Coordinates of C-alpha atoms and ligand atoms in Angstrom, one line a residue:
M27 CA 41.2 -52.8 -106.0
E28 CA 40.9 -56.5 -106.7
F29 CA 38.8 -58.9 -104.5
S30 CA 38.1 -62.6 -104.9
T31 CA 34.5 -62.3 -103.4
L32 CA 33.5 -58.7 -104.1
L33 CA 33.0 -56.4 -107.0
F34 CA 34.3 -53.0 -106.3
T35 CA 33.7 -49.9 -108.5
I36 CA 34.0 -46.2 -108.0
Q37 CA 31.9 -43.8 -110.0
N38 CA 31.3 -40.1 -109.3
G39 CA 32.7 -40.4 -105.8
I40 CA 30.5 -43.4 -105.0
A41 CA 32.0 -46.8 -104.3
T42 CA 29.7 -49.7 -105.0
I43 CA 30.6 -52.8 -103.1
T44 CA 28.8 -56.0 -104.4
I45 CA 29.2 -59.2 -102.5
N46 CA 29.7 -61.7 -105.2
R47 CA 28.9 -65.3 -104.2
P48 CA 25.4 -65.6 -105.8
D49 CA 25.5 -69.4 -105.9
K50 CA 25.8 -69.4 -102.1
L51 CA 23.3 -66.5 -101.7
N52 CA 26.3 -64.3 -100.9
A53 CA 26.9 -66.0 -97.5
L54 CA 29.6 -64.4 -95.5
N55 CA 32.6 -66.8 -95.3
K56 CA 36.1 -65.9 -94.1
D57 CA 37.1 -64.6 -97.5
V58 CA 34.1 -62.3 -97.8
I59 CA 34.8 -60.9 -94.3
Q60 CA 38.4 -60.3 -95.2
D61 CA 37.5 -58.7 -98.5
L62 CA 34.8 -56.5 -96.9
S63 CA 37.4 -55.4 -94.3
N64 CA 39.8 -54.4 -97.0
A65 CA 37.1 -52.7 -99.1
I66 CA 35.9 -50.6 -96.1
D67 CA 39.6 -49.6 -95.5
E68 CA 39.7 -48.4 -99.1
V69 CA 36.5 -46.4 -98.5
Y70 CA 38.1 -44.8 -95.4
Q71 CA 41.5 -44.0 -97.2
N72 CA 40.7 -43.3 -100.8
A73 CA 40.1 -39.5 -101.2
E74 CA 38.2 -40.2 -104.5
I75 CA 35.5 -42.0 -102.5
K76 CA 32.9 -39.8 -100.8
S77 CA 30.4 -42.4 -99.9
A78 CA 29.6 -46.1 -100.6
V79 CA 26.7 -48.5 -101.1
I80 CA 26.8 -52.2 -100.2
T81 CA 24.7 -54.7 -102.2
G82 CA 24.6 -58.4 -103.2
A83 CA 25.1 -60.0 -106.6
G84 CA 22.1 -61.7 -108.2
A85 CA 18.4 -61.1 -107.9
K86 CA 17.8 -63.5 -105.0
A87 CA 19.9 -62.4 -102.0
F88 CA 21.7 -59.4 -100.4
V89 CA 23.4 -61.8 -98.0
A90 CA 21.7 -65.0 -96.6
G91 CA 23.8 -65.0 -93.5
A92 CA 27.2 -66.0 -92.2
D93 CA 28.4 -69.1 -94.0
I94 CA 26.9 -72.0 -92.0
S95 CA 29.4 -74.5 -93.4
E96 CA 32.2 -72.8 -91.4
F97 CA 30.4 -73.2 -88.1
I98 CA 30.7 -77.0 -87.7
S99 CA 34.4 -77.0 -86.6
L100 CA 34.1 -74.2 -84.1
N101 CA 34.1 -74.4 -80.3
K102 CA 33.3 -71.7 -77.7
E103 CA 36.6 -69.8 -78.3
G104 CA 36.4 -70.2 -82.1
G105 CA 32.8 -68.9 -82.1
A106 CA 33.6 -65.9 -80.0
A107 CA 36.7 -65.1 -82.1
L108 CA 34.6 -65.3 -85.3
A109 CA 32.1 -62.8 -83.9
E110 CA 34.7 -60.5 -82.5
K111 CA 36.8 -60.4 -85.6
G112 CA 33.8 -59.8 -87.8
Q113 CA 32.4 -57.1 -85.6
T114 CA 35.8 -55.3 -85.3
N115 CA 37.0 -55.6 -88.9
V116 CA 33.7 -55.2 -90.8
F117 CA 30.5 -54.3 -88.9
N118 CA 31.9 -51.7 -86.4
K119 CA 34.2 -50.3 -89.1
I120 CA 31.2 -49.7 -91.4
E121 CA 29.1 -48.2 -88.6
N122 CA 31.9 -45.8 -87.6
A123 CA 33.1 -44.9 -91.1
P124 CA 33.8 -41.2 -91.6
K125 CA 31.9 -41.4 -94.9
P126 CA 28.3 -42.4 -95.5
I127 CA 27.8 -46.2 -96.3
I128 CA 24.3 -47.4 -97.1
A129 CA 22.8 -50.8 -97.8
A130 CA 20.9 -51.6 -101.0
V131 CA 19.1 -54.8 -100.0
N132 CA 18.1 -57.0 -102.9
G133 CA 16.5 -60.1 -101.6
F134 CA 17.3 -62.2 -98.6
A135 CA 19.0 -60.3 -95.7
L136 CA 19.2 -63.0 -93.1
G137 CA 21.4 -63.4 -90.0
G138 CA 24.7 -61.8 -90.8
G139 CA 23.1 -60.3 -93.9
C140 CA 20.5 -58.4 -91.8
E141 CA 23.3 -57.5 -89.4
L142 CA 25.4 -56.2 -92.3
A143 CA 22.5 -54.0 -93.6
M144 CA 22.0 -52.8 -90.0
S145 CA 25.6 -51.8 -89.6
C146 CA 25.2 -49.4 -92.6
H147 CA 24.1 -45.9 -91.9
F148 CA 20.7 -46.5 -93.4
R149 CA 19.0 -49.0 -95.7
I150 CA 17.0 -49.1 -99.0
A151 CA 15.2 -52.2 -99.9
A152 CA 13.9 -53.8 -103.1
E153 CA 10.3 -55.0 -103.1
N154 CA 11.6 -58.6 -102.9
A155 CA 13.8 -58.0 -99.8
K156 CA 13.3 -60.3 -96.8
F157 CA 14.8 -59.7 -93.4
G158 CA 15.3 -62.0 -90.5
Q159 CA 17.5 -63.2 -87.7
P160 CA 17.1 -67.0 -87.9
E161 CA 20.0 -68.0 -85.7
V162 CA 18.0 -69.8 -83.1
N163 CA 17.0 -72.3 -85.8
L164 CA 20.7 -73.3 -85.6
G165 CA 21.0 -73.2 -81.9
L166 CA 22.8 -69.9 -82.2
I167 CA 22.2 -66.2 -81.5
P168 CA 23.2 -63.3 -83.7
G169 CA 26.9 -62.6 -83.5
Y170 CA 27.6 -59.7 -85.7
G171 CA 25.8 -57.1 -83.5
G172 CA 22.2 -58.1 -84.4
T173 CA 20.8 -58.2 -80.9
Q174 CA 22.1 -54.7 -80.3
R175 CA 21.5 -52.9 -83.6
L176 CA 18.1 -54.5 -84.2
T177 CA 17.0 -53.4 -80.7
N178 CA 18.2 -49.8 -81.5
L179 CA 16.5 -49.7 -84.8
V180 CA 13.1 -51.3 -84.1
G181 CA 12.8 -51.4 -80.3
K182 CA 13.1 -54.2 -77.7
G183 CA 9.8 -56.0 -78.3
R184 CA 10.1 -56.3 -82.0
A185 CA 13.8 -57.3 -81.8
M186 CA 12.9 -60.0 -79.2
E187 CA 10.2 -61.4 -81.4
L188 CA 12.3 -61.4 -84.6
C189 CA 15.2 -63.1 -82.9
M190 CA 13.0 -65.6 -81.0
T191 CA 10.7 -66.6 -83.8
S192 CA 13.2 -66.5 -86.7
N193 CA 10.3 -65.2 -88.8
M194 CA 11.2 -63.3 -92.0
I195 CA 9.6 -60.0 -92.6
D196 CA 9.1 -58.5 -96.1
A197 CA 10.3 -55.1 -97.3
N198 CA 7.0 -53.3 -96.5
E199 CA 7.0 -54.6 -93.0
A200 CA 10.7 -53.7 -92.6
H201 CA 9.7 -50.2 -93.8
R202 CA 6.8 -50.0 -91.4
I203 CA 8.9 -50.8 -88.4
G204 CA 11.8 -48.5 -89.4
L205 CA 14.3 -51.0 -90.4
V206 CA 14.5 -49.6 -94.0
N207 CA 14.0 -46.0 -95.2
H208 CA 12.7 -46.7 -98.7
V209 CA 11.2 -49.6 -100.6
V210 CA 11.5 -49.5 -104.4
P211 CA 11.1 -51.9 -107.4
S212 CA 14.2 -54.1 -107.8
E213 CA 15.4 -52.3 -111.0
Q214 CA 15.3 -48.9 -109.1
L215 CA 17.3 -50.1 -106.1
L216 CA 20.8 -49.1 -107.1
P217 CA 19.6 -45.9 -109.0
K218 CA 17.7 -44.9 -105.8
A219 CA 20.9 -45.5 -103.7
I220 CA 23.0 -43.5 -106.2
E221 CA 20.5 -40.7 -106.3
I222 CA 20.5 -40.3 -102.5
L223 CA 24.3 -40.6 -102.2
T224 CA 24.7 -38.1 -105.1
T225 CA 22.8 -35.6 -103.0
I226 CA 24.8 -36.4 -99.8
N227 CA 28.0 -36.1 -101.8
T228 CA 27.3 -32.4 -102.3
K229 CA 27.4 -31.7 -98.6
A230 CA 30.4 -30.8 -96.4
P231 CA 32.4 -34.1 -95.8
L232 CA 33.7 -33.2 -92.3
A233 CA 30.2 -32.3 -91.2
L234 CA 28.9 -35.6 -92.6
A235 CA 31.5 -37.5 -90.6
K236 CA 30.4 -35.6 -87.5
V237 CA 26.7 -36.4 -88.1
I238 CA 27.7 -40.1 -88.2
E239 CA 29.7 -39.8 -85.0
C240 CA 26.9 -38.0 -83.1
V241 CA 24.0 -40.2 -84.3
N242 CA 26.0 -43.3 -83.4
V243 CA 26.3 -42.2 -79.8
A244 CA 22.6 -41.1 -79.5
G245 CA 21.1 -42.6 -76.4
S246 CA 24.5 -43.0 -74.6
E247 CA 25.4 -40.7 -71.7
N248 CA 27.8 -38.9 -74.0
G249 CA 25.4 -38.1 -76.8
F250 CA 24.5 -34.5 -76.1
Q251 CA 28.1 -33.6 -75.1
T252 CA 29.5 -35.2 -78.2
E253 CA 27.1 -33.1 -80.3
I254 CA 28.2 -29.9 -78.4
N255 CA 31.9 -30.7 -79.0
L256 CA 31.6 -31.6 -82.6
F257 CA 29.3 -28.7 -83.4
G258 CA 32.1 -26.5 -81.9
D259 CA 34.7 -28.3 -84.0
C260 CA 32.8 -27.4 -87.2
F261 CA 33.5 -23.7 -86.6
D262 CA 37.2 -24.4 -87.1
T263 CA 36.7 -25.9 -90.6
Q264 CA 37.2 -24.2 -94.0
D265 CA 34.0 -25.9 -95.1
M266 CA 31.9 -24.2 -92.4
K267 CA 33.2 -20.8 -93.5
E268 CA 32.6 -21.7 -97.2
G269 CA 29.1 -23.0 -96.5
V270 CA 28.1 -19.9 -94.5
N271 CA 29.7 -17.5 -97.0
A272 CA 28.1 -19.3 -99.9
F273 CA 24.7 -18.9 -98.3
L274 CA 25.2 -15.2 -97.6
E275 CA 26.5 -14.6 -101.1
K276 CA 23.6 -16.6 -102.6
R277 CA 25.9 -19.1 -104.4
K278 CA 26.5 -22.8 -104.2
A279 CA 29.1 -23.9 -101.7
A280 CA 32.2 -25.6 -103.0
F281 CA 33.3 -27.9 -100.1
Q282 CA 36.9 -29.1 -99.9
G283 CA 36.6 -31.5 -96.9
A284 CA 38.9 -29.3 -94.9
Ligands
LIG12 N1 25.6 -70.4 -95.4 C1 26.1 -71.2 -96.3 N2 25.4 -71.5 -97.5 C2 24.2 -71.0 -97.7 C3 23.7 -70.1 -96.8 C4 24.4 -69.8 -95.6 N3 23.9 -68.9 -94.7 N4 22.5 -69.7 -97.3 C5 22.3 -70.3 -98.4 N5 23.4 -71.1 -98.7 C6 23.6 -71.9 -99.9 C7 22.8 -73.2 -99.8 O1 23.4 -74.2 -99.0 C8 22.8 -73.5 -101.3 O2 24.0 -74.1 -101.6 P1 24.0 -75.4 -102.6 O3 23.4 -75.0 -103.9 O4 25.5 -75.7 -102.7 O5 23.3 -76.5 -101.9 C9 22.7 -72.2 -102.0 O6 23.2 -71.2 -101.0 C10 21.3 -71.8 -102.3 O7 20.5 -71.8 -101.2 P2 19.1 -72.7 -101.1 O8 18.9 -73.0 -99.6 O9 19.1 -73.8 -102.0 O10 18.0 -71.6 -101.6 P3 16.5 -71.6 -101.2 O11 15.9 -70.6 -102.2 O12 15.9 -72.9 -101.2 O13 16.4 -71.0 -99.7 C11 17.1 -69.5 -97.9 C12 16.9 -69.7 -99.5 C13 17.7 -68.1 -97.7 C14 15.7 -69.5 -97.3 C15 17.9 -70.6 -97.4 O14 19.1 -70.7 -98.2 C16 18.4 -70.4 -96.0 O15 17.6 -70.7 -95.0 N6 19.7 -70.1 -95.7 C17 20.2 -69.9 -94.4 C18 19.7 -68.7 -93.8 C19 20.3 -68.6 -92.3 O16 20.0 -69.4 -91.5 N7 21.1 -67.6 -92.1 C20 21.7 -67.3 -90.8 C21 23.0 -68.0 -90.7 S1 23.7 -67.7 -89.0

């Protein structure tokens, strides 16, 4: 697939999506949002892709936020539409993807960049990564799900403080509070992401999709019932029979995603 603002490659079942506006620290303008929407559609639809990693071009930034230069012309309706379109077409689509999508955070992940990383199923950070929600500096609040996902990930008090102070935290602090799962030297960032996804890609694809669906509703009133229903659905899959038989026959399972 061709994109004007992204690099998109597929290798060994792993799609690597690189936001490619390094001169603007990969800020999310309309074109990036549209390209990301199309790229995530491709992840959903392309059977060759089993999982994906999102990262930013250049050493300095993952994504330094929504493109501030696009804000000046917006009114109340325009602002709400920007947030709704982005949430629907990109952020929620990533979170609800039926295939694992992780963030490899290389540098600044601010505002929409932090929100993009948080919409992924989990995050790995380079040692130079910096996270923050600086919207109140601009008279704004997070609009791509930041108030909700940050609270879910790090708790109410920390989310309040990060969104109120605009303070940036470094990778180790992000790791300490549970915002990222691993911190690695920059040159090991993508190799680490690929290593984890290579392991995940050996697992049963329909079961992975169900894990994502269940974990995404954790804490809601439907969480436990969703798990019961989807656990039951697994028993009607070929992959469950293959996985159980392979274990009993002491061989490696060959999952078909069926
Ligand atoms: N939107 C639009 N352009 C952005 C941007 C954003 N969110 N973040 C950075 N850029 C642009 C800068 O305007 C600059 O462009 P220019 O070279 O044409 O002037 C370029 O990217 C490099 O950024 P610069 O500010 O010169 O780099 P720096 O190293 O001095 O500072 C940051 C890095 C991340 C601290 C700083 O760019 C910043 O604060 N960005 C905005 C972060 C933000 O508030 N995000 C939330 C938006 S809701």
